[in-house]
Protein backbone atom coordinates (compact mmCIF):
# COMPACT_ATOMS: atom_id res chain seq x y z
CA UNK A 1 0.00 0.00 0.00
CA UNK A 2 1.33 3.46 -0.86
CA UNK A 3 2.21 5.69 2.04
CA UNK A 4 0.36 9.02 2.25
CA UNK A 5 0.89 11.61 4.98
CA UNK A 6 -1.25 14.74 5.20
CA UNK A 7 0.50 17.94 6.22
CA UNK A 8 -0.69 21.41 7.16
CA UNK A 9 1.82 24.17 6.45
CA UNK A 10 5.05 22.86 8.01
CA UNK A 11 3.30 20.34 10.27
CA UNK A 12 3.04 16.75 9.10
CA UNK A 13 0.24 14.72 10.65
CA UNK A 14 1.58 11.22 11.25
CA UNK A 15 -1.54 9.93 12.93
CA UNK A 16 -4.69 11.21 14.52
CA UNK A 17 -2.98 11.56 17.88
CA UNK A 18 0.55 12.71 17.06
CA UNK A 19 2.28 15.29 14.90
CA UNK A 20 5.87 15.85 13.78
CA UNK A 21 7.25 19.22 12.71
CA UNK A 22 9.23 19.10 9.47
CA UNK A 23 12.81 19.13 10.70
CA UNK A 24 15.72 21.20 9.59
CA UNK A 25 18.36 19.32 7.62
CA UNK A 26 21.24 19.22 10.18
CA UNK A 27 23.88 19.97 7.53
CA UNK A 28 22.03 23.06 6.30
CA UNK A 29 21.32 24.12 9.87
CA UNK A 30 25.05 23.98 10.61
CA UNK A 31 25.94 25.99 7.51
CA UNK A 32 23.39 28.65 8.45
CA UNK A 33 25.05 28.96 11.86
CA UNK A 34 28.40 29.59 10.18
CA UNK A 35 27.23 32.83 8.55
CA UNK A 36 29.20 35.57 10.32
CA UNK A 37 28.25 39.20 10.81
CA UNK A 38 31.94 39.99 11.36
CA UNK A 39 32.92 38.40 8.04
CA UNK A 40 30.22 40.37 6.24
CA UNK A 41 31.39 43.60 7.85
CA UNK A 42 34.99 42.93 6.83
CA UNK A 43 33.98 42.32 3.20
CA UNK A 44 32.03 45.57 3.11
CA UNK A 45 34.86 47.55 4.66
CA UNK A 46 37.18 46.22 1.96
CA UNK A 47 34.70 47.12 -0.79
CA UNK A 48 34.39 50.65 0.62
CA UNK A 49 38.19 50.99 0.64
CA UNK A 50 38.27 50.99 -3.16
CA UNK A 51 36.90 54.55 -3.10
CA UNK A 52 34.46 54.37 -5.96
CA UNK A 53 33.24 51.21 -7.67
CA UNK A 54 31.55 53.08 -10.49
CA UNK A 55 31.37 50.92 -13.60
CA UNK A 56 32.94 53.87 -15.43
CA UNK A 57 35.92 54.01 -13.04
CA UNK A 58 39.41 52.66 -13.63
CA UNK A 59 40.04 48.98 -14.31
CA UNK A 60 43.85 49.28 -14.19
CA UNK A 61 44.52 50.68 -10.71
CA UNK A 62 45.41 47.90 -8.26
CA UNK A 63 43.79 49.57 -5.25
CA UNK A 64 41.06 51.89 -6.52
CA UNK A 65 38.02 51.60 -8.76
CA UNK A 66 35.83 48.85 -10.17
CA UNK A 67 38.73 46.83 -11.58
CA UNK A 68 40.40 46.44 -8.20
CA UNK A 69 37.05 45.59 -6.57
CA UNK A 70 36.12 42.82 -8.99
CA UNK A 71 39.65 41.37 -8.88
CA UNK A 72 39.41 41.25 -5.09
CA UNK A 73 36.06 39.45 -5.25
CA UNK A 74 37.55 36.84 -7.59
CA UNK A 75 40.51 36.45 -5.23
CA UNK A 76 38.06 35.60 -2.42
CA UNK A 77 36.32 33.02 -4.60
CA UNK A 78 39.71 31.48 -5.43
CA UNK A 79 40.68 31.46 -1.76
CA UNK A 80 37.49 29.66 -0.78
CA UNK A 81 37.76 27.37 -3.78
CA UNK A 82 40.80 25.72 -2.19
CA UNK A 83 38.30 23.97 0.10
CA UNK A 84 36.25 22.57 -2.78
CA UNK A 85 38.46 19.73 -3.93
CA UNK A 86 39.03 21.40 -7.27
CA UNK A 87 35.35 21.88 -8.07
CA UNK A 88 35.31 25.69 -7.80
CA UNK A 89 36.89 28.07 -10.28
CA UNK A 90 36.76 31.85 -10.44
CA UNK A 91 37.40 34.57 -13.01
CA UNK A 92 36.28 37.98 -14.23
CA UNK A 93 33.96 37.52 -17.20
CA UNK A 94 34.49 40.59 -19.37
CA UNK A 95 33.05 42.29 -22.42
CA UNK A 96 33.80 45.63 -24.08
CA UNK A 97 30.83 47.97 -24.29
CA UNK A 98 30.78 51.04 -26.48
CA UNK A 99 29.37 54.44 -25.55
CA UNK A 100 25.56 54.41 -25.71
CA UNK A 101 24.73 58.11 -25.32
CA UNK A 102 22.96 57.29 -22.04
CA UNK A 103 24.97 56.03 -19.07
CA UNK A 104 28.15 55.02 -20.91
CA UNK A 105 30.08 57.99 -22.29
CA UNK A 106 33.02 56.04 -23.72
CA UNK A 107 34.05 52.43 -24.31
CA UNK A 108 34.39 50.45 -21.07
CA UNK A 109 35.60 47.06 -19.95
CA UNK A 110 32.60 45.53 -18.17
CA UNK A 111 33.35 42.58 -15.92
CA UNK A 112 31.36 40.24 -13.67
CA UNK A 113 33.27 38.55 -10.83
CA UNK A 114 32.30 34.87 -11.09
CA UNK A 115 32.78 31.89 -8.79
CA UNK A 116 31.43 28.56 -10.08
CA UNK A 117 31.02 25.61 -7.71
CA UNK A 118 30.52 22.62 -9.99
CA UNK A 119 28.03 19.97 -8.97
CA UNK A 120 29.24 16.49 -8.15
CA UNK A 121 26.81 14.75 -10.52
CA UNK A 122 28.06 15.12 -14.11
CA UNK A 123 24.58 14.29 -15.41
CA UNK A 124 22.89 16.99 -13.34
CA UNK A 125 22.78 20.20 -15.40
CA UNK A 126 20.87 22.31 -12.87
CA UNK A 127 22.36 25.72 -12.00
CA UNK A 128 21.43 27.96 -9.08
CA UNK A 129 22.67 31.57 -9.03
CA UNK A 130 23.22 33.99 -6.18
CA UNK A 131 24.02 37.56 -7.24
CA UNK A 132 24.66 41.07 -5.97
CA UNK A 133 26.05 44.04 -7.86
CA UNK A 134 29.55 45.20 -7.04
CA UNK A 135 29.33 48.66 -8.64
CA UNK A 136 28.40 51.81 -6.70
CA UNK A 137 27.44 55.39 -7.48
CA UNK A 138 26.90 58.87 -6.07
CA UNK A 139 24.18 61.36 -7.04
CA UNK A 140 25.45 61.79 -10.61
CA UNK A 141 25.53 58.33 -12.17
CA UNK A 142 28.21 59.54 -14.60
CA UNK A 143 30.58 60.60 -11.79
CA UNK A 144 33.44 58.08 -11.95
CA UNK A 145 35.89 59.69 -9.47
CA UNK A 146 34.11 60.84 -6.28
CA UNK A 147 34.05 58.42 -3.37
CA UNK A 148 30.99 56.19 -3.59
CA UNK A 149 31.20 53.79 -0.62
CA UNK A 150 28.21 51.70 -1.72
CA UNK A 151 28.22 49.89 1.63
CA UNK A 152 24.58 48.85 1.46
CA UNK A 153 23.90 49.46 -2.26
CA UNK A 154 25.16 47.00 -3.05
CA UNK A 155 28.08 46.08 -0.83
CA UNK A 156 25.51 44.17 1.22
CA UNK A 157 24.47 41.94 -1.67
CA UNK A 158 28.07 41.41 -2.79
CA UNK A 159 29.11 40.52 0.76
CA UNK A 160 26.26 37.99 0.97
CA UNK A 161 27.45 36.36 -2.25
CA UNK A 162 31.04 36.12 -0.96
CA UNK A 163 29.98 34.77 2.45
CA UNK A 164 27.80 32.10 0.85
CA UNK A 165 30.77 31.11 -1.33
CA UNK A 166 32.97 30.81 1.77
CA UNK A 167 30.61 28.39 3.46
CA UNK A 168 29.10 26.44 0.56
CA UNK A 169 32.46 25.78 -1.14
CA UNK A 170 33.25 23.32 1.66
CA UNK A 171 30.25 21.09 0.84
CA UNK A 172 29.26 18.82 -2.02
CA UNK A 173 26.07 19.35 -4.01
CA UNK A 174 24.88 17.40 -7.05
CA UNK A 175 23.84 20.65 -8.78
CA UNK A 176 26.03 23.65 -9.67
CA UNK A 177 25.99 26.97 -7.78
CA UNK A 178 27.20 30.20 -9.37
CA UNK A 179 28.28 33.10 -7.15
CA UNK A 180 28.44 36.37 -9.09
CA UNK A 181 29.17 40.00 -8.27
CA UNK A 182 27.65 41.78 -11.24
CA UNK A 183 28.91 45.06 -12.68
CA UNK A 184 27.00 47.79 -14.45
CA UNK A 185 23.78 47.68 -12.44
CA UNK A 186 23.73 51.42 -11.94
CA UNK A 187 24.44 52.01 -15.63
CA UNK A 188 21.38 50.02 -16.69
CA UNK A 189 21.66 46.38 -15.49
CA UNK A 190 24.49 45.82 -17.96
CA UNK A 191 26.37 43.01 -16.23
CA UNK A 192 23.17 41.08 -15.61
CA UNK A 193 22.15 41.45 -19.24
CA UNK A 194 25.57 40.22 -20.38
CA UNK A 195 25.31 37.14 -18.16
CA UNK A 196 21.64 36.39 -18.92
CA UNK A 197 22.22 36.70 -22.68
CA UNK A 198 25.14 34.28 -22.45
CA UNK A 199 23.13 31.85 -20.31
CA UNK A 200 20.27 31.81 -22.81
CA UNK A 201 22.48 31.50 -25.89
CA UNK A 202 24.46 28.63 -24.29
CA UNK A 203 21.35 26.90 -22.90
CA UNK A 204 22.35 27.03 -19.26
CA UNK A 205 19.78 25.22 -17.11
CA UNK A 206 19.32 28.00 -14.55
CA UNK A 207 16.46 27.05 -12.23
CA UNK A 208 16.71 29.91 -9.74
CA UNK A 209 18.39 33.31 -9.44
CA UNK A 210 18.55 34.91 -5.99
CA UNK A 211 19.40 38.56 -6.58
CA UNK A 212 20.40 40.53 -3.49
CA UNK A 213 20.31 44.30 -3.66
CA UNK A 214 20.16 46.67 -0.67
CA UNK A 215 19.68 44.17 2.14
CA UNK A 216 21.72 45.37 5.11
CA UNK A 217 19.97 48.35 6.72
CA UNK A 218 17.13 48.13 9.22
CA UNK A 219 15.67 51.65 9.14
CA UNK A 220 13.84 54.03 6.84
CA UNK A 221 13.89 57.78 6.46
CA UNK A 222 10.60 59.73 6.63
CA UNK A 223 8.65 56.98 8.42
CA UNK A 224 11.55 56.29 10.85
CA UNK A 225 10.65 52.59 11.08
CA UNK A 226 13.36 50.42 12.61
CA UNK A 227 12.91 46.67 12.14
CA UNK A 228 15.41 43.90 11.38
CA UNK A 229 12.94 41.01 11.50
CA UNK A 230 11.44 41.29 7.99
CA UNK A 231 12.83 41.07 4.47
CA UNK A 232 11.08 41.59 1.14
CA UNK A 233 11.00 39.17 -1.77
CA UNK A 234 9.90 40.66 -5.09
CA UNK A 235 8.66 38.33 -7.84
CA UNK A 236 6.95 38.80 -11.19
CA UNK A 237 3.39 37.64 -11.83
CA UNK A 238 2.85 37.12 -15.54
CA UNK A 239 6.02 35.73 -17.17
CA UNK A 240 8.04 38.18 -19.23
CA UNK A 241 9.48 35.36 -21.36
CA UNK A 242 7.27 34.26 -24.25
CA UNK A 243 4.08 35.48 -22.56
CA UNK A 244 2.19 35.48 -25.85
CA UNK A 245 2.69 31.69 -26.10
CA UNK A 246 1.44 31.08 -22.55
CA UNK A 247 -1.35 33.57 -22.05
CA UNK A 248 -4.21 31.31 -23.18
CA UNK A 249 -3.18 28.56 -20.75
CA UNK A 250 -2.64 31.07 -17.94
CA UNK A 251 -6.10 32.54 -18.42
CA UNK A 252 -7.77 29.18 -18.88
CA UNK A 253 -6.37 27.71 -15.68
CA UNK A 254 -6.32 30.91 -13.63
CA UNK A 255 -2.54 30.89 -13.16
CA UNK A 256 -1.89 34.64 -13.18
CA UNK A 257 -0.22 34.28 -9.79
CA UNK A 258 1.79 31.13 -10.43
CA UNK A 259 4.74 31.90 -12.66
CA UNK A 260 8.13 30.29 -12.06
CA UNK A 261 9.50 33.31 -10.19
CA UNK A 262 6.50 33.46 -7.89
CA UNK A 263 6.92 29.76 -7.11
CA UNK A 264 10.55 30.51 -6.24
CA UNK A 265 9.38 33.32 -3.94
CA UNK A 266 6.99 30.98 -2.11
CA UNK A 267 9.77 28.42 -1.78
CA UNK A 268 12.07 31.10 -0.37
CA UNK A 269 9.53 32.05 2.26
CA UNK A 270 8.82 28.51 3.44
CA UNK A 271 12.39 27.23 3.49
CA UNK A 272 13.95 30.50 4.65
CA UNK A 273 11.68 30.84 7.64
CA UNK A 274 12.36 27.19 8.49
CA UNK A 275 16.08 27.83 8.92
CA UNK A 276 16.50 31.49 9.92
CA UNK A 277 15.13 32.50 13.30
CA UNK A 278 13.45 35.86 13.86
CA UNK A 279 13.10 36.62 10.16
CA UNK A 280 9.78 36.94 8.35
CA UNK A 281 9.86 36.77 4.58
CA UNK A 282 7.38 39.24 3.09
CA UNK A 283 6.19 38.34 -0.41
CA UNK A 284 5.74 41.44 -2.57
CA UNK A 285 3.73 40.79 -5.71
CA UNK A 286 5.72 43.00 -8.05
CA UNK A 287 8.81 42.21 -10.07
CA UNK A 288 10.59 45.03 -8.24
CA UNK A 289 9.87 48.19 -6.29
CA UNK A 290 7.33 50.55 -7.86
CA UNK A 291 8.59 51.52 -11.35
CA UNK A 292 12.16 50.55 -10.39
CA UNK A 293 14.38 47.71 -11.52
CA UNK A 294 17.16 45.33 -10.53
CA UNK A 295 19.52 42.77 -12.03
CA UNK A 296 17.06 39.89 -11.64
CA UNK A 297 14.90 41.49 -14.33
CA UNK A 298 17.47 40.69 -17.02
CA UNK A 299 17.27 36.99 -16.13
CA UNK A 300 13.47 37.07 -16.04
CA UNK A 301 13.37 38.58 -19.51
CA UNK A 302 15.36 35.58 -20.75
CA UNK A 303 13.00 33.09 -19.12
CA UNK A 304 14.92 32.23 -15.94
CA UNK A 305 13.13 32.18 -12.55
CA UNK A 306 14.51 35.08 -10.52
CA UNK A 307 13.60 37.06 -7.42
CA UNK A 308 14.90 40.17 -5.70
CA UNK A 309 15.79 40.01 -1.99
CA UNK A 310 15.90 43.43 -0.36
CA UNK A 311 15.51 45.06 3.03
CA UNK A 312 12.08 45.89 4.40
CA UNK A 313 12.68 49.59 5.07
CA UNK A 314 14.89 51.51 2.65
CA UNK A 315 16.66 54.69 3.69
CA UNK A 316 16.97 56.97 0.68
CA UNK A 317 19.34 59.34 2.47
CA UNK A 318 21.92 56.59 2.05
CA UNK A 319 21.25 55.61 -1.56
CA UNK A 320 22.69 57.30 -4.67
CA UNK A 321 23.96 60.24 -2.60
CA UNK A 322 27.06 62.43 -2.62
CA UNK A 323 28.85 62.27 0.74
CA UNK A 324 27.81 65.41 2.61
CA UNK A 325 26.10 66.90 5.65
CA UNK A 326 23.10 69.20 5.18
CA UNK A 327 20.96 70.61 8.00
CA UNK A 328 22.70 68.28 10.47
CA UNK A 329 21.71 65.31 8.31
CA UNK A 330 24.44 63.03 6.96
CA UNK A 331 24.02 61.68 3.44
CA UNK A 332 25.86 58.79 1.84
CA UNK A 333 26.04 55.00 1.82
CA UNK A 334 28.49 54.22 4.63
CA UNK A 335 28.98 51.07 6.73
CA UNK A 336 28.00 52.86 9.96
CA UNK A 337 24.42 53.10 8.71
CA UNK A 338 24.08 49.33 8.42
CA UNK A 339 22.87 46.55 10.73
CA UNK A 340 25.24 43.61 10.32
CA UNK A 341 23.11 41.23 12.36
CA UNK A 342 20.26 41.92 9.95
CA UNK A 343 22.61 41.33 7.01
CA UNK A 344 23.68 38.06 8.63
CA UNK A 345 20.09 36.83 8.72
CA UNK A 346 19.41 37.85 5.14
CA UNK A 347 22.60 36.13 4.02
CA UNK A 348 21.60 33.01 5.95
CA UNK A 349 18.28 33.09 4.09
CA UNK A 350 20.14 32.89 0.78
CA UNK A 351 22.37 30.10 2.01
CA UNK A 352 19.44 28.00 3.21
CA UNK A 353 17.62 28.33 -0.11
CA UNK A 354 20.69 27.60 -2.23
CA UNK A 355 21.76 24.56 -0.23
CA UNK A 356 18.24 23.11 0.01
CA UNK A 357 17.75 23.46 -3.76
CA UNK A 358 21.21 22.16 -4.69
CA UNK A 359 20.82 19.10 -2.41
CA UNK A 360 17.27 18.29 -3.51
CA UNK A 361 16.28 16.03 -6.40
CA UNK A 362 15.30 17.84 -9.56
CA UNK A 363 11.65 18.68 -10.17
CA UNK A 364 9.14 15.94 -11.03
CA UNK A 365 8.49 15.65 -14.74
CA UNK A 366 5.30 15.77 -16.82
CA UNK A 367 2.98 16.62 -13.94
CA UNK A 368 -0.61 16.20 -15.17
CA UNK A 369 -4.08 16.65 -13.70
CA UNK A 370 -7.05 14.68 -15.02
CA UNK A 371 -9.71 16.98 -16.49
CA UNK A 372 -11.67 14.41 -18.52
CA UNK A 373 -14.59 14.14 -16.12
CA UNK A 374 -16.49 16.15 -13.53
CA UNK A 375 -15.99 15.43 -9.85
CA UNK A 376 -15.14 16.76 -6.43
CA UNK A 377 -11.85 14.86 -6.19
CA UNK A 378 -8.72 15.56 -8.21
CA UNK A 379 -6.36 13.02 -9.78
CA UNK A 380 -2.76 13.77 -10.71
CA UNK A 381 0.18 11.79 -12.02
CA UNK A 382 3.81 12.57 -12.88
CA UNK A 383 7.16 11.04 -13.75
CA UNK A 384 10.25 10.75 -11.58
CA UNK A 385 12.77 13.60 -11.69
CA UNK A 386 15.69 13.35 -14.06
CA UNK A 387 18.30 13.74 -11.30
CA UNK A 388 18.74 12.94 -7.65
CA UNK A 389 17.53 10.24 -5.28
CA UNK A 390 13.86 10.74 -4.48
CA UNK A 391 12.23 9.40 -1.32
CA UNK A 392 8.79 10.70 -2.28
CA UNK A 393 6.74 13.69 -3.32
CA UNK A 394 4.77 16.50 -1.71
CA UNK A 395 1.42 17.45 -3.16
CA UNK A 396 0.96 21.15 -2.38
CA UNK A 397 -2.52 22.64 -1.94
CA UNK A 398 -3.74 26.18 -1.47
CA UNK A 399 -6.94 28.14 -1.83
CA UNK A 400 -7.06 30.36 -4.89
CA UNK A 401 -6.76 33.49 -2.74
CA UNK A 402 -3.85 32.26 -0.59
CA UNK A 403 -0.39 33.73 -1.24
CA UNK A 404 1.35 30.58 0.04
CA UNK A 405 0.87 26.82 -0.05
CA UNK A 406 -1.36 25.83 2.87
CA UNK A 407 -1.29 22.02 2.93
CA UNK A 408 1.09 19.24 2.00
CA UNK A 409 0.38 15.63 1.23
CA UNK A 410 3.27 13.18 1.11
CA UNK A 411 3.27 10.12 -1.12
CA UNK A 412 5.85 7.67 -2.40
CA UNK A 413 3.75 6.97 -5.50
CA UNK A 414 3.78 8.91 -8.80
CA UNK A 415 0.01 9.32 -8.90
CA UNK A 416 -2.62 10.37 -6.43
CA UNK A 417 -6.32 11.14 -6.05
CA UNK A 418 -7.17 13.66 -3.33
CA UNK A 419 -10.58 14.79 -2.01
CA UNK A 420 -10.06 18.42 -3.06
CA UNK A 421 -11.77 19.94 -6.10
CA UNK A 422 -9.59 21.44 -8.80
CA UNK A 423 -12.31 24.08 -9.12
CA UNK A 424 -11.54 25.42 -5.64
CA UNK A 425 -7.80 24.89 -5.12
CA UNK A 426 -4.42 25.13 -6.79
CA UNK A 427 -2.11 22.12 -6.71
CA UNK A 428 1.59 21.50 -7.31
CA UNK A 429 4.09 18.66 -6.85
CA UNK A 430 7.59 18.66 -5.35
CA UNK A 431 10.26 15.95 -5.27
CA UNK A 432 11.82 15.33 -1.85
CA UNK A 433 14.78 13.22 -0.71
CA UNK A 434 15.43 11.32 2.52
CA UNK A 435 16.95 14.40 4.17
CA UNK A 436 13.80 16.42 3.46
CA UNK A 437 15.30 18.68 0.78
CA UNK A 438 12.51 19.71 -1.61
CA UNK A 439 12.66 20.66 -5.26
CA UNK A 440 10.81 23.65 -6.60
CA UNK A 441 7.09 23.10 -7.11
CA UNK A 442 5.61 22.12 -10.48
CA UNK A 443 1.99 22.98 -11.29
CA UNK A 444 0.10 20.34 -13.26
CA UNK A 445 -0.98 20.78 -16.84
CA UNK A 446 -4.25 19.28 -18.12
CA UNK A 447 -4.50 15.77 -19.51
mmCIF file of C-alpha atoms in Angstrom, residues 25 28 31 126 128 173 267 271 274-275 350-361 430 433 435-439:
data_model
loop_
_atom_site.group_PDB
_atom_site.id
_atom_site.type_symbol
_atom_site.label_atom_id
_atom_site.label_comp_id
_atom_site.label_asym_id
_atom_site.label_seq_id
_atom_site.Cartn_x
_atom_site.Cartn_y
_atom_site.Cartn_z
ATOM 1 C CA UNK A 25 18.363 19.322 7.621
ATOM 2 C CA UNK A 28 22.025 23.063 6.304
ATOM 3 C CA UNK A 31 25.941 25.993 7.513
ATOM 4 C CA UNK A 126 20.866 22.311 -12.870
ATOM 5 C CA UNK A 128 21.432 27.958 -9.082
ATOM 6 C CA UNK A 173 26.070 19.354 -4.015
ATOM 7 C CA UNK A 267 9.769 28.417 -1.778
ATOM 8 C CA UNK A 271 12.395 27.226 3.488
ATOM 9 C CA UNK A 274 12.360 27.189 8.490
ATOM 10 C CA UNK A 275 16.084 27.828 8.920
ATOM 11 C CA UNK A 350 20.140 32.891 0.776
ATOM 12 C CA UNK A 351 22.371 30.103 2.010
ATOM 13 C CA UNK A 352 19.440 28.002 3.213
ATOM 14 C CA UNK A 353 17.615 28.331 -0.113
ATOM 15 C CA UNK A 354 20.690 27.600 -2.234
ATOM 16 C CA UNK A 355 21.762 24.563 -0.234
ATOM 17 C CA UNK A 356 18.244 23.115 0.007
ATOM 18 C CA UNK A 357 17.750 23.457 -3.757
ATOM 19 C CA UNK A 358 21.209 22.157 -4.687
ATOM 20 C CA UNK A 359 20.818 19.102 -2.405
ATOM 21 C CA UNK A 360 17.268 18.291 -3.515
ATOM 22 C CA UNK A 361 16.281 16.032 -6.402
ATOM 23 C CA UNK A 430 7.592 18.659 -5.348
ATOM 24 C CA UNK A 433 14.778 13.219 -0.706
ATOM 25 C CA UNK A 435 16.954 14.404 4.173
ATOM 26 C CA UNK A 436 13.797 16.417 3.457
ATOM 27 C CA UNK A 437 15.300 18.675 0.781
ATOM 28 C CA UNK A 438 12.508 19.705 -1.610
ATOM 29 C CA UNK A 439 12.657 20.657 -5.255
#
